Amino acid sequence: MSQTKNFNLPDLGEGLPDATIVEWFVKEGDVIKLDEPLVSMETAKAVVEVPSPVSGKVLKLSGAAGDIIPTGAVLASFEIDPNLPQRADGQDTGHSHGHAPAAPAAPTPPPIPTAAPAAAPVAAEEKAERDDAGTVVGAMQSSNAVHTEQALAVGGVKAVPAVRATARKLGVDLARVRATGADGAVTMADVKQAAANGTAKLGAAPAPAAAAAYAAPAPAQVAAPVQSETRTPLSAAGKPMRTQPPGVVAKGQPEPLKGVRRNMARVMADAHSKVVPTTLNDDADIHAWLPGNDVTARLVRAIVVAAQKVPAMNAWFDGEALTRTLHAQVDIGIAVDTDDGLFVPALRNADMLDARGIREGVNRLREQVEARSIAASELSGYTISLSNFGMFAGRYATPVVVPPCVAIVGAGRARHQMTPVMGGVEAHKVIPLSVTFDHRAATGGEAARFLRAMMDDLALAS
């Protein structure tokens, strides 16, 4: 009797409770070899290729592109082929789990076909398979093969997972994109160019591979609105329509939050439940600035100066243990807005950088975020953060402090205002500043002195 195996979605090294299927590289009935790419999954921080834990026939795939799979839930089921290479017992993580190799009295075949599809694990069956959930990640981490950045050819088109994910979101058919990358691989720039030109839209005759990869999520998106009547602000009697009362269900299609936006919702809710936020606002007068000053670089420098003068704001606070950690270095989380949601990469050792180093560091982080190539380690560990929302609009704000940080600085849109001077008034350019701090860890005086130090540094000519 052939042996079967369930593969549970491992923790992809990010400590998140779930991940979203971007693309399957196999279909049910296919034969796959050990460590060949099985599926690409999108987490809050990256698009990751997950390799096959075994060699054999794919019996079941739990979910389609766009589906959210909880960490630890069954992702796929296999019929193991003893004639193909397999990973030895205990090899996944470099140590044995204490089970005899022959205990393959692994779950008997009957439960496999009826396993619940990814959403609700069944305790008894998954307990027998749970050993696998942790071991495969060990294999991914210790493997010499780099899967996450490999341009894999699927359906005759070579592209890394992040590019495929972007193409899917922009409605671009990769088979129709002119590839400019190495070895004929489609790059992120190629996809964005095709989306801007409209030359590679998913149309009536997509390439077979693209149709298989992207067809799954389509039905739910287009079913309802197609037959909707023409909207009008008038009733049948020609009078203005009344709005519907509260409680009436909207006609829009609810959609689950995924990836970065899903994690953002969790993080913000967690911060709201834990932090005691207080916000101070004021305007920094930058009338004395010489031409060529970089606004972001000056804001970063001002935060560094203020953090060195008021260390209580450049700190972490543990609300459970009621302890705080003051940091000698200043690592600033730079808020980066994307269509997928909010990223906050860390500009490390900002206190050691000059204006040019700050600009180069910020540009590098933004480029990596846009390409979804930034390492997960770069999205945590900052000691204070900056939201430069004024580059879009807005004057003051109440930015959210995300634990364990104690403070965040928000910079609004610069404007000119009339300022009293000796003998009259002058039009001075100012930058609105908002500093939100966790009042459990810092006093109002400390926050005010921090804001004053920022304003004083920003008032300098250069």
CSV table of C-alpha atoms in Angstrom, one decimal:
chain,number,residue,atom,x,y,z
A,1,MET,CA,0.0,0.0,0.0
A,2,SER,CA,1.4,3.4,-1.0
A,3,GLN,CA,2.1,5.9,1.8
A,4,THR,CA,0.3,9.2,1.9
A,5,LYS,CA,1.4,12.5,3.6
A,6,ASN,CA,-0.3,15.7,4.5
A,7,PHE,CA,1.8,18.9,4.3
A,8,ASN,CA,0.8,21.6,6.7
A,9,LEU,CA,1.6,25.3,6.0
A,10,PRO,CA,4.7,26.0,8.0
A,11,ASP,CA,5.4,29.2,9.8
A,12,LEU,CA,7.3,31.0,7.1
A,13,GLY,CA,9.7,32.6,9.5
A,14,GLU,CA,7.5,35.7,10.2
A,15,GLY,CA,5.4,34.7,13.2
A,16,LEU,CA,2.2,35.4,11.3
A,17,PRO,CA,-1.0,33.3,11.7
A,18,ASP,CA,-1.7,32.8,8.0
A,19,ALA,CA,-0.6,33.4,4.4
A,20,THR,CA,-2.3,33.9,1.0
A,21,ILE,CA,-1.8,31.6,-1.9
A,22,VAL,CA,-0.4,33.5,-4.9
A,23,GLU,CA,0.2,30.7,-7.4
A,24,TRP,CA,0.4,26.9,-7.4
A,25,PHE,CA,3.3,25.5,-9.5
A,26,VAL,CA,1.6,22.1,-9.8
A,27,LYS,CA,-1.9,20.7,-10.1
A,28,GLU,CA,-3.6,17.7,-8.6
A,29,GLY,CA,-2.3,14.5,-10.2
A,30,ASP,CA,1.1,16.0,-11.0
A,31,VAL,CA,4.3,14.3,-9.9
A,32,ILE,CA,6.7,16.6,-8.0
A,33,LYS,CA,10.2,15.9,-6.7
A,34,LEU,CA,11.6,16.8,-3.3
A,35,ASP,CA,12.4,20.5,-2.9
A,36,GLU,CA,10.9,21.5,-6.2
A,37,PRO,CA,8.8,24.7,-6.0
A,38,LEU,CA,5.2,23.8,-4.8
A,39,VAL,CA,3.5,27.1,-4.3
A,40,SER,CA,4.2,30.8,-3.8
A,41,MET,CA,2.6,32.3,-0.7
A,42,GLU,CA,2.2,35.9,0.2
A,43,THR,CA,2.7,36.9,3.8
A,44,ALA,CA,2.6,40.4,5.4
A,45,LYS,CA,6.2,40.9,4.4
A,46,ALA,CA,7.2,38.9,1.4
A,47,VAL,CA,6.2,36.5,-1.4
A,48,VAL,CA,7.8,33.2,-0.6
A,49,GLU,CA,8.2,30.1,-2.6
A,50,VAL,CA,7.4,27.0,-0.6
A,51,PRO,CA,9.2,23.8,-1.8
A,52,SER,CA,7.8,20.3,-1.8
A,53,PRO,CA,8.6,18.3,1.4
A,54,VAL,CA,8.5,15.0,-0.5
A,55,SER,CA,8.7,13.3,-3.9
A,56,GLY,CA,5.5,11.9,-5.2
A,57,LYS,CA,2.1,12.5,-6.7
A,58,VAL,CA,0.0,15.5,-5.7
A,59,LEU,CA,-3.4,14.1,-4.3
A,60,LYS,CA,-5.0,17.3,-3.1
A,61,LEU,CA,-4.3,21.1,-3.1
A,62,SER,CA,-6.2,22.9,-0.3
A,63,GLY,CA,-7.2,26.2,-1.8
A,64,ALA,CA,-6.8,28.3,-4.9
A,65,ALA,CA,-5.0,31.4,-5.8
A,66,GLY,CA,-6.2,34.2,-3.4
A,67,ASP,CA,-7.2,31.9,-0.6
A,68,ILE,CA,-6.0,32.5,2.9
A,69,ILE,CA,-4.4,29.5,4.6
A,70,PRO,CA,-3.9,29.4,8.4
A,71,THR,CA,-0.4,28.5,9.6
A,72,GLY,CA,-0.5,24.8,10.5
A,73,ALA,CA,-3.5,23.9,8.3
A,74,VAL,CA,-3.2,21.3,5.6
A,75,LEU,CA,-1.8,22.9,2.4
A,76,ALA,CA,-1.4,19.8,0.2
A,77,SER,CA,-1.6,16.0,0.3
A,78,PHE,CA,0.9,13.6,-1.4
A,79,GLU,CA,1.2,10.0,-2.3
A,80,ILE,CA,4.9,9.3,-1.6
A,81,ASP,CA,6.8,7.6,-4.4
A,82,PRO,CA,9.5,5.4,-2.8
A,83,ASN,CA,11.4,5.3,-6.1
A,84,LEU,CA,12.2,9.0,-6.0
A,85,PRO,CA,14.5,10.8,-3.6
A,86,GLN,CA,13.0,11.5,-0.1
A,87,ARG,CA,14.3,13.4,2.9
A,88,ALA,CA,15.6,11.1,5.6
A,89,ASP,CA,13.8,11.1,9.0
A,90,GLY,CA,15.1,14.0,11.2
A,91,GLN,CA,16.9,15.6,8.2
A,92,ASP,CA,14.4,18.5,8.0
A,93,THR,CA,15.6,20.2,11.1
A,94,GLY,CA,18.8,18.4,11.7
A,95,HIS,CA,17.5,16.4,14.6
A,96,SER,CA,15.1,13.5,15.2
A,97,HIS,CA,11.7,14.0,16.7
A,98,GLY,CA,11.9,10.8,18.6
A,99,HIS,CA,9.6,8.8,16.4
A,100,ALA,CA,10.6,5.5,15.0
A,101,PRO,CA,11.0,5.8,11.3
A,102,ALA,CA,8.6,2.9,10.6
A,103,ALA,CA,5.8,4.6,12.6
A,104,PRO,CA,4.6,5.5,9.1
A,105,ALA,CA,1.5,4.1,10.6
A,106,ALA,CA,1.1,7.7,9.6
A,107,PRO,CA,-2.6,8.5,9.1
A,108,THR,CA,-4.3,5.9,7.1
A,109,PRO,CA,-5.3,6.9,3.6
A,110,PRO,CA,-9.1,7.3,4.2
A,111,PRO,CA,-8.8,10.6,6.1
A,112,ILE,CA,-6.8,12.3,3.3
A,113,PRO,CA,-9.4,12.8,0.7
A,114,THR,CA,-11.9,14.1,3.3
A,115,ALA,CA,-9.5,16.5,5.0
A,116,ALA,CA,-11.1,19.9,5.6
A,117,PRO,CA,-9.9,22.4,3.1
A,118,ALA,CA,-7.3,24.5,4.9
A,119,ALA,CA,-9.8,26.5,7.0
A,120,ALA,CA,-10.5,24.4,10.0
A,121,PRO,CA,-7.9,21.8,11.0
A,122,VAL,CA,-9.3,18.6,12.6
A,123,ALA,CA,-7.5,18.0,15.8
A,124,ALA,CA,-7.1,14.2,15.8
A,125,GLU,CA,-5.9,13.9,12.2
A,126,GLU,CA,-3.6,16.9,12.2
A,127,LYS,CA,-2.0,15.9,15.5
A,128,ALA,CA,-0.6,12.9,13.7
A,129,GLU,CA,0.7,15.1,10.9
A,130,ARG,CA,1.8,18.1,13.0
A,131,ASP,CA,5.4,16.9,13.2
A,132,ASP,CA,5.7,18.0,9.6
A,133,ALA,CA,4.7,21.6,10.2
A,134,GLY,CA,7.9,22.6,11.9
A,135,THR,CA,10.3,20.4,10.1
A,136,VAL,CA,9.8,21.7,6.6
A,137,VAL,CA,10.7,25.2,7.6
A,138,GLY,CA,14.0,23.8,8.9
A,139,ALA,CA,14.6,22.4,5.4
A,140,MET,CA,13.9,25.7,3.8
A,141,GLN,CA,16.2,27.5,6.0
A,142,SER,CA,19.1,25.1,5.7
A,143,SER,CA,18.7,24.4,2.0
A,144,ASN,CA,21.5,25.6,-0.3
A,145,ALA,CA,19.0,26.4,-3.0
A,146,VAL,CA,17.6,29.9,-2.9
A,147,HIS,CA,13.9,29.7,-3.8
A,148,THR,CA,12.6,33.1,-2.9
A,149,GLU,CA,14.4,35.0,-5.6
A,150,GLN,CA,14.5,32.3,-8.3
A,151,ALA,CA,12.9,33.3,-11.7
A,152,LEU,CA,10.9,30.1,-12.2
A,153,ALA,CA,9.5,29.2,-15.6
A,154,VAL,CA,5.8,28.5,-15.4
A,155,GLY,CA,3.8,28.2,-18.6
A,156,GLY,CA,6.9,29.3,-20.6
A,157,VAL,CA,7.2,32.6,-18.6
A,158,LYS,CA,10.1,33.2,-16.3
A,159,ALA,CA,9.5,35.5,-13.3
A,160,VAL,CA,10.1,35.6,-9.5
A,161,PRO,CA,7.1,35.2,-7.2
A,162,ALA,CA,6.9,38.9,-6.3
A,163,VAL,CA,6.6,39.8,-10.0
A,164,ARG,CA,3.9,37.2,-10.5
A,165,ALA,CA,2.0,38.5,-7.5
A,166,THR,CA,2.2,42.1,-8.8
A,167,ALA,CA,1.1,41.0,-12.3
A,168,ARG,CA,-1.9,39.3,-10.8
A,169,LYS,CA,-2.9,42.3,-8.8
A,170,LEU,CA,-2.5,44.7,-11.8
A,171,GLY,CA,-4.4,42.3,-14.2
A,172,VAL,CA,-1.4,41.8,-16.4
A,173,ASP,CA,-0.9,38.6,-18.5
A,174,LEU,CA,2.7,37.7,-18.1
A,175,ALA,CA,2.6,35.7,-21.3
A,176,ARG,CA,2.1,39.0,-23.2
A,177,VAL,CA,4.7,41.0,-21.4
A,178,ARG,CA,7.9,41.9,-23.2
A,179,ALA,CA,10.7,40.5,-20.9
A,180,THR,CA,13.9,42.5,-20.4
A,181,GLY,CA,15.4,40.6,-17.5
A,182,ALA,CA,18.3,38.2,-17.5
A,183,ASP,CA,17.7,34.9,-19.4
A,184,GLY,CA,14.4,36.2,-20.6
A,185,ALA,CA,12.8,36.7,-17.2
A,186,VAL,CA,10.0,39.2,-16.7
A,187,THR,CA,11.0,42.0,-14.3
A,188,MET,CA,8.9,44.2,-12.0
A,189,ALA,CA,9.5,47.1,-14.3
A,190,ASP,CA,8.3,45.1,-17.3
A,191,VAL,CA,5.0,44.3,-15.5
A,192,LYS,CA,4.4,48.0,-14.4
A,193,GLN,CA,5.2,49.2,-17.9
A,194,ALA,CA,2.8,46.8,-19.4
A,195,ALA,CA,0.1,47.8,-16.9
A,196,ALA,CA,0.7,51.5,-17.6
A,197,ASN,CA,0.5,50.9,-21.4
A,198,GLY,CA,-2.4,48.5,-21.2
A,199,THR,CA,-0.6,46.2,-23.7
A,200,ALA,CA,-0.9,43.0,-21.7
A,201,LYS,CA,-4.3,43.0,-20.1
A,202,LEU,CA,-5.8,39.7,-19.1
A,203,GLY,CA,-8.1,39.3,-22.0
A,204,ALA,CA,-10.4,36.7,-23.8
A,205,ALA,CA,-7.5,34.6,-25.0
A,206,PRO,CA,-4.9,34.4,-22.2
A,207,ALA,CA,-2.0,32.0,-22.3
A,208,PRO,CA,-3.1,28.6,-20.9
A,209,ALA,CA,-0.8,28.8,-17.9
A,210,ALA,CA,-2.0,32.3,-17.0
A,211,ALA,CA,-5.6,31.2,-17.3
A,212,ALA,CA,-4.9,28.3,-14.9
A,213,ALA,CA,-3.1,30.6,-12.4
A,214,TYR,CA,-5.5,33.5,-12.4
A,215,ALA,CA,-8.9,32.1,-13.2
A,216,ALA,CA,-9.8,31.0,-9.6
A,217,PRO,CA,-10.4,34.3,-8.0
A,218,ALA,CA,-12.3,35.8,-10.9
A,219,PRO,CA,-15.9,34.4,-10.5
A,220,ALA,CA,-16.4,35.9,-7.0
A,221,GLN,CA,-15.3,39.3,-8.3
A,222,VAL,CA,-17.6,39.7,-11.3
A,223,ALA,CA,-20.7,37.7,-10.4
A,224,ALA,CA,-22.9,40.4,-8.8
A,225,PRO,CA,-22.3,43.7,-10.5
A,226,VAL,CA,-22.7,42.6,-14.2
A,227,GLN,CA,-26.6,42.8,-14.3
A,228,SER,CA,-26.9,45.9,-12.1
A,229,GLU,CA,-29.3,48.6,-13.4
A,230,THR,CA,-28.2,52.0,-14.3
A,231,ARG,CA,-27.9,54.1,-11.2
A,232,THR,CA,-29.9,57.4,-10.9
A,233,PRO,CA,-30.5,59.9,-8.1
A,234,LEU,CA,-34.2,60.0,-8.9
A,235,SER,CA,-37.0,57.6,-8.1
A,236,ALA,CA,-39.5,56.2,-10.6
A,237,ALA,CA,-41.7,59.2,-9.8
A,238,GLY,CA,-38.9,61.6,-10.7
A,239,LYS,CA,-38.2,62.7,-7.1
A,240,PRO,CA,-34.9,62.6,-5.3
A,241,MET,CA,-34.1,59.1,-3.9
A,242,ARG,CA,-33.8,58.8,-0.1
A,243,THR,CA,-30.7,57.0,1.2
A,244,GLN,CA,-31.2,53.6,2.7
A,245,PRO,CA,-31.6,53.5,6.5
A,246,PRO,CA,-28.8,51.9,8.6
A,247,GLY,CA,-28.8,48.2,8.7
A,248,VAL,CA,-29.5,47.7,5.0
A,249,VAL,CA,-26.9,45.4,3.4
A,250,ALA,CA,-24.7,47.2,0.9
A,251,LYS,CA,-24.4,45.8,-2.6
A,252,GLY,CA,-20.6,45.8,-2.7
A,253,GLN,CA,-18.8,42.5,-2.5
A,254,PRO,CA,-16.9,42.0,0.8
A,255,GLU,CA,-13.4,40.8,0.3
A,256,PRO,CA,-11.0,39.3,2.9
A,257,LEU,CA,-8.0,41.4,3.8
A,258,LYS,CA,-4.8,39.7,2.7
A,259,GLY,CA,-1.0,39.9,3.1
A,260,VAL,CA,0.3,43.3,4.2
A,261,ARG,CA,-3.1,44.9,4.7
A,262,ARG,CA,-4.3,42.0,6.8
A,263,ASN,CA,-1.3,42.3,9.1
A,264,MET,CA,-1.7,46.0,9.3
A,265,ALA,CA,-5.3,45.5,10.6
A,266,ARG,CA,-4.0,43.2,13.3
A,267,VAL,CA,-1.1,45.4,14.3
A,268,MET,CA,-3.2,48.6,14.5
A,269,ALA,CA,-5.9,46.9,16.6
A,270,ASP,CA,-3.3,45.5,18.9
A,271,ALA,CA,-1.6,48.9,19.3
A,272,HIS,CA,-5.0,50.5,20.0
A,273,SER,CA,-5.7,48.0,22.8
A,274,LYS,CA,-2.3,48.4,24.5
A,275,VAL,CA,-1.0,51.9,24.1
A,276,VAL,CA,-2.1,55.0,26.1
A,277,PRO,CA,-1.5,57.6,23.3
A,278,THR,CA,-1.1,61.3,23.7
A,279,THR,CA,-0.2,63.7,20.8
A,280,LEU,CA,1.5,67.1,20.8
A,281,ASN,CA,1.4,69.4,17.8
A,282,ASP,CA,3.5,72.4,16.7
A,283,ASP,CA,5.0,74.0,13.7
A,284,ALA,CA,8.7,74.0,12.8
A,285,ASP,CA,9.9,77.2,11.2
A,286,ILE,CA,12.2,76.4,8.3
A,287,HIS,CA,12.4,80.0,6.9
A,288,ALA,CA,16.2,79.9,7.3
A,289,TRP,CA,16.8,76.8,5.2
A,290,LEU,CA,19.3,77.2,2.4
A,291,PRO,CA,18.4,75.8,-1.1
A,292,GLY,CA,18.9,72.1,-1.6
A,293,ASN,CA,17.8,70.9,1.9
A,294,ASP,CA,16.3,67.4,1.8
A,295,VAL,CA,13.1,67.5,3.9
A,296,THR,CA,13.2,63.8,4.8
A,297,ALA,CA,16.9,63.9,5.7
A,298,ARG,CA,16.3,67.0,7.9
A,299,LEU,CA,13.4,65.3,9.6
A,300,VAL,CA,15.5,62.2,10.3
A,301,ARG,CA,18.4,64.4,11.6
A,302,ALA,CA,16.0,66.3,13.9
A,303,ILE,CA,14.6,63.0,15.3
A,304,VAL,CA,18.2,61.8,16.0
A,305,VAL,CA,19.1,65.1,17.8
A,306,ALA,CA,15.9,65.0,19.8
A,307,ALA,CA,16.3,61.4,20.7
A,308,GLN,CA,19.8,62.0,22.0
A,309,LYS,CA,18.5,64.9,24.2
A,310,VAL,CA,15.4,63.0,25.4
A,311,PRO,CA,16.3,59.3,25.5
A,312,ALA,CA,13.0,58.4,27.0
A,313,MET,CA,11.3,58.8,23.6
A,314,ASN,CA,13.9,56.6,21.8
A,315,ALA,CA,12.9,53.5,23.8
A,316,TRP,CA,10.9,50.3,24.0
A,317,PHE,CA,8.2,49.7,26.7
A,318,ASP,CA,7.0,46.3,27.9
A,319,GLY,CA,3.5,46.9,29.4
A,320,GLU,CA,3.4,43.3,30.8
A,321,ALA,CA,6.6,43.5,32.8
A,322,LEU,CA,6.5,47.3,33.2
A,323,THR,CA,10.0,47.7,32.0
A,324,ARG,CA,11.5,50.1,29.4
A,325,THR,CA,14.7,49.8,27.3
A,326,LEU,CA,16.6,53.0,26.4
A,327,HIS,CA,18.6,52.7,23.1
A,328,ALA,CA,22.0,54.2,22.5
A,329,GLN,CA,21.5,53.9,18.7
A,330,VAL,CA,18.6,55.5,16.7
A,331,ASP,CA,16.9,53.1,14.3
A,332,ILE,CA,14.0,55.0,12.6
A,333,GLY,CA,11.1,53.1,11.1
A,334,ILE,CA,10.1,54.9,7.9
A,335,ALA,CA,6.4,54.5,7.0
A,336,VAL,CA,6.1,53.6,3.3
A,337,ASP,CA,2.6,53.6,1.8
A,338,THR,CA,1.8,51.1,-1.0
A,339,ASP,CA,-1.3,49.8,-2.7
A,340,ASP,CA,-0.9,46.6,-0.7
A,341,GLY,CA,-0.8,48.4,2.6
A,342,LEU,CA,1.6,50.0,5.0
A,343,PHE,CA,5.3,48.9,5.3
A,344,VAL,CA,7.6,50.3,8.0
A,345,PRO,CA,11.2,49.4,7.1
A,346,ALA,CA,14.0,50.4,9.5
A,347,LEU,CA,16.7,52.9,8.7
A,348,ARG,CA,19.4,51.5,10.9
A,349,ASN,CA,21.9,53.6,12.8
A,350,ALA,CA,20.4,56.9,11.6
A,351,ASP,CA,22.5,58.7,14.2
A,352,MET,CA,25.7,57.7,12.2
A,353,LEU,CA,24.4,58.9,8.8
A,354,ASP,CA,24.9,62.2,7.0
A,355,ALA,CA,22.3,63.7,4.7
A,356,ARG,CA,23.5,61.8,1.7
A,357,GLY,CA,23.6,58.5,3.7
A,358,ILE,CA,20.0,59.1,4.9
A,359,ARG,CA,18.7,59.8,1.4
A,360,GLU,CA,20.5,56.7,0.0
A,361,GLY,CA,19.2,54.5,2.8
A,362,VAL,CA,15.6,55.8,2.5
A,363,ASN,CA,15.7,55.3,-1.3
A,364,ARG,CA,17.0,51.7,-0.9
A,365,LEU,CA,14.3,50.8,1.5
A,366,ARG,CA,11.5,52.3,-0.7
A,367,GLU,CA,12.8,50.4,-3.7
A,368,GLN,CA,13.0,47.1,-1.8
A,369,VAL,CA,9.5,47.6,-0.5
A,370,GLU,CA,8.1,48.4,-4.0
A,371,ALA,CA,9.8,45.3,-5.4
A,372,ARG,CA,8.7,43.2,-2.4
A,373,SER,CA,12.3,42.1,-2.0
A,374,ILE,CA,12.9,43.5,1.5
A,375,ALA,CA,14.0,41.1,4.2
A,376,ALA,CA,11.6,40.5,7.0
A,377,SER,CA,14.3,41.4,9.5
A,378,GLU,CA,14.3,45.0,8.0
A,379,LEU,CA,10.7,45.5,9.0
A,380,SER,CA,11.1,45.3,12.7
A,381,GLY,CA,13.4,46.4,15.5
A,382,TYR,CA,13.2,50.2,15.0
A,383,THR,CA,13.4,52.3,18.1
A,384,ILE,CA,11.2,55.2,16.9
A,385,SER,CA,9.3,55.9,13.7
A,386,LEU,CA,8.5,58.6,11.2
A,387,SER,CA,5.4,59.2,9.0
A,388,ASN,CA,6.0,61.9,6.4
A,389,PHE,CA,2.3,62.0,5.4
A,390,GLY,CA,2.6,65.6,4.3
A,391,MET,CA,4.1,64.6,1.0
A,392,PHE,CA,0.5,63.8,0.1
A,393,ALA,CA,-1.7,66.1,2.2
A,394,GLY,CA,-2.6,66.9,5.7
A,395,ARG,CA,-1.4,69.2,8.4
A,396,TYR,CA,-1.6,67.4,11.8
A,397,ALA,CA,-2.3,63.9,12.8
A,398,THR,CA,-2.5,61.4,15.6
A,399,PRO,CA,-0.1,58.7,14.3
A,400,VAL,CA,-0.3,55.3,15.9
A,401,VAL,CA,2.5,54.1,18.3
A,402,VAL,CA,3.1,50.4,17.6
A,403,PRO,CA,4.6,48.5,20.6
A,404,PRO,CA,7.2,48.2,21.8
A,405,CYS,CA,8.1,51.7,20.6
A,406,VAL,CA,7.3,54.6,22.8
A,407,ALA,CA,6.9,57.4,20.1
A,408,ILE,CA,6.2,58.2,16.5
A,409,VAL,CA,6.7,61.5,14.6
A,410,GLY,CA,4.3,62.7,11.9
A,411,ALA,CA,5.2,65.5,9.5
A,412,GLY,CA,2.5,67.3,7.7
A,413,ARG,CA,2.4,69.3,4.5
A,414,ALA,CA,4.7,72.4,4.5
A,415,ARG,CA,3.0,75.7,4.1
A,416,HIS,CA,3.6,79.5,4.4
A,417,GLN,CA,2.2,81.4,7.3
A,418,MET,CA,2.4,85.0,8.6
A,419,THR,CA,5.0,85.1,11.4
A,420,PRO,CA,5.5,88.1,13.8
A,421,VAL,CA,9.0,89.6,13.6
A,422,MET,CA,10.6,92.8,14.9
A,423,GLY,CA,8.9,95.6,13.1
A,424,GLY,CA,6.1,93.7,11.5
A,425,VAL,CA,5.2,90.3,10.1
A,426,GLU,CA,6.8,88.0,7.5
A,427,ALA,CA,5.7,85.0,5.5
A,428,HIS,CA,7.7,82.0,6.8
A,429,LYS,CA,7.6,78.4,5.6
A,430,VAL,CA,6.7,75.9,8.3
A,431,ILE,CA,6.4,72.2,8.7
A,432,PRO,CA,3.6,70.9,10.9
A,433,LEU,CA,4.8,68.3,13.4
A,434,SER,CA,2.8,65.8,15.4
A,435,VAL,CA,4.4,63.6,18.1
A,436,THR,CA,2.4,60.7,19.6
A,437,PHE,CA,3.9,59.0,22.6
A,438,ASP,CA,2.8,56.2,25.0
A,439,HIS,CA,2.0,58.0,28.2
A,440,ARG,CA,2.7,54.9,30.2
A,441,ALA,CA,6.4,55.2,29.3
A,442,ALA,CA,7.1,58.9,28.8
A,443,THR,CA,5.9,62.1,30.5
A,444,GLY,CA,4.3,65.1,28.8
A,445,GLY,CA,7.4,67.1,29.7
A,446,GLU,CA,9.7,64.6,28.0
A,447,ALA,CA,7.5,64.6,24.9
A,448,ALA,CA,7.4,68.4,24.8
A,449,ARG,CA,11.2,68.7,25.2
A,450,PHE,CA,11.6,66.2,22.4
A,451,LEU,CA,9.3,68.2,20.1
A,452,ARG,CA,11.2,71.4,21.1
A,453,ALA,CA,14.5,69.8,20.2
A,454,MET,CA,13.2,68.8,16.8
A,455,MET,CA,11.9,72.3,16.1
A,456,ASP,CA,15.2,73.9,17.1
A,457,ASP,CA,17.2,71.6,14.8
A,458,LEU,CA,14.8,72.2,11.9
A,459,ALA,CA,15.1,75.9,12.4
A,460,LEU,CA,18.8,75.8,11.5
A,461,ALA,CA,19.9,76.9,8.0
A,462,SER,CA,21.5,73.6,7.2
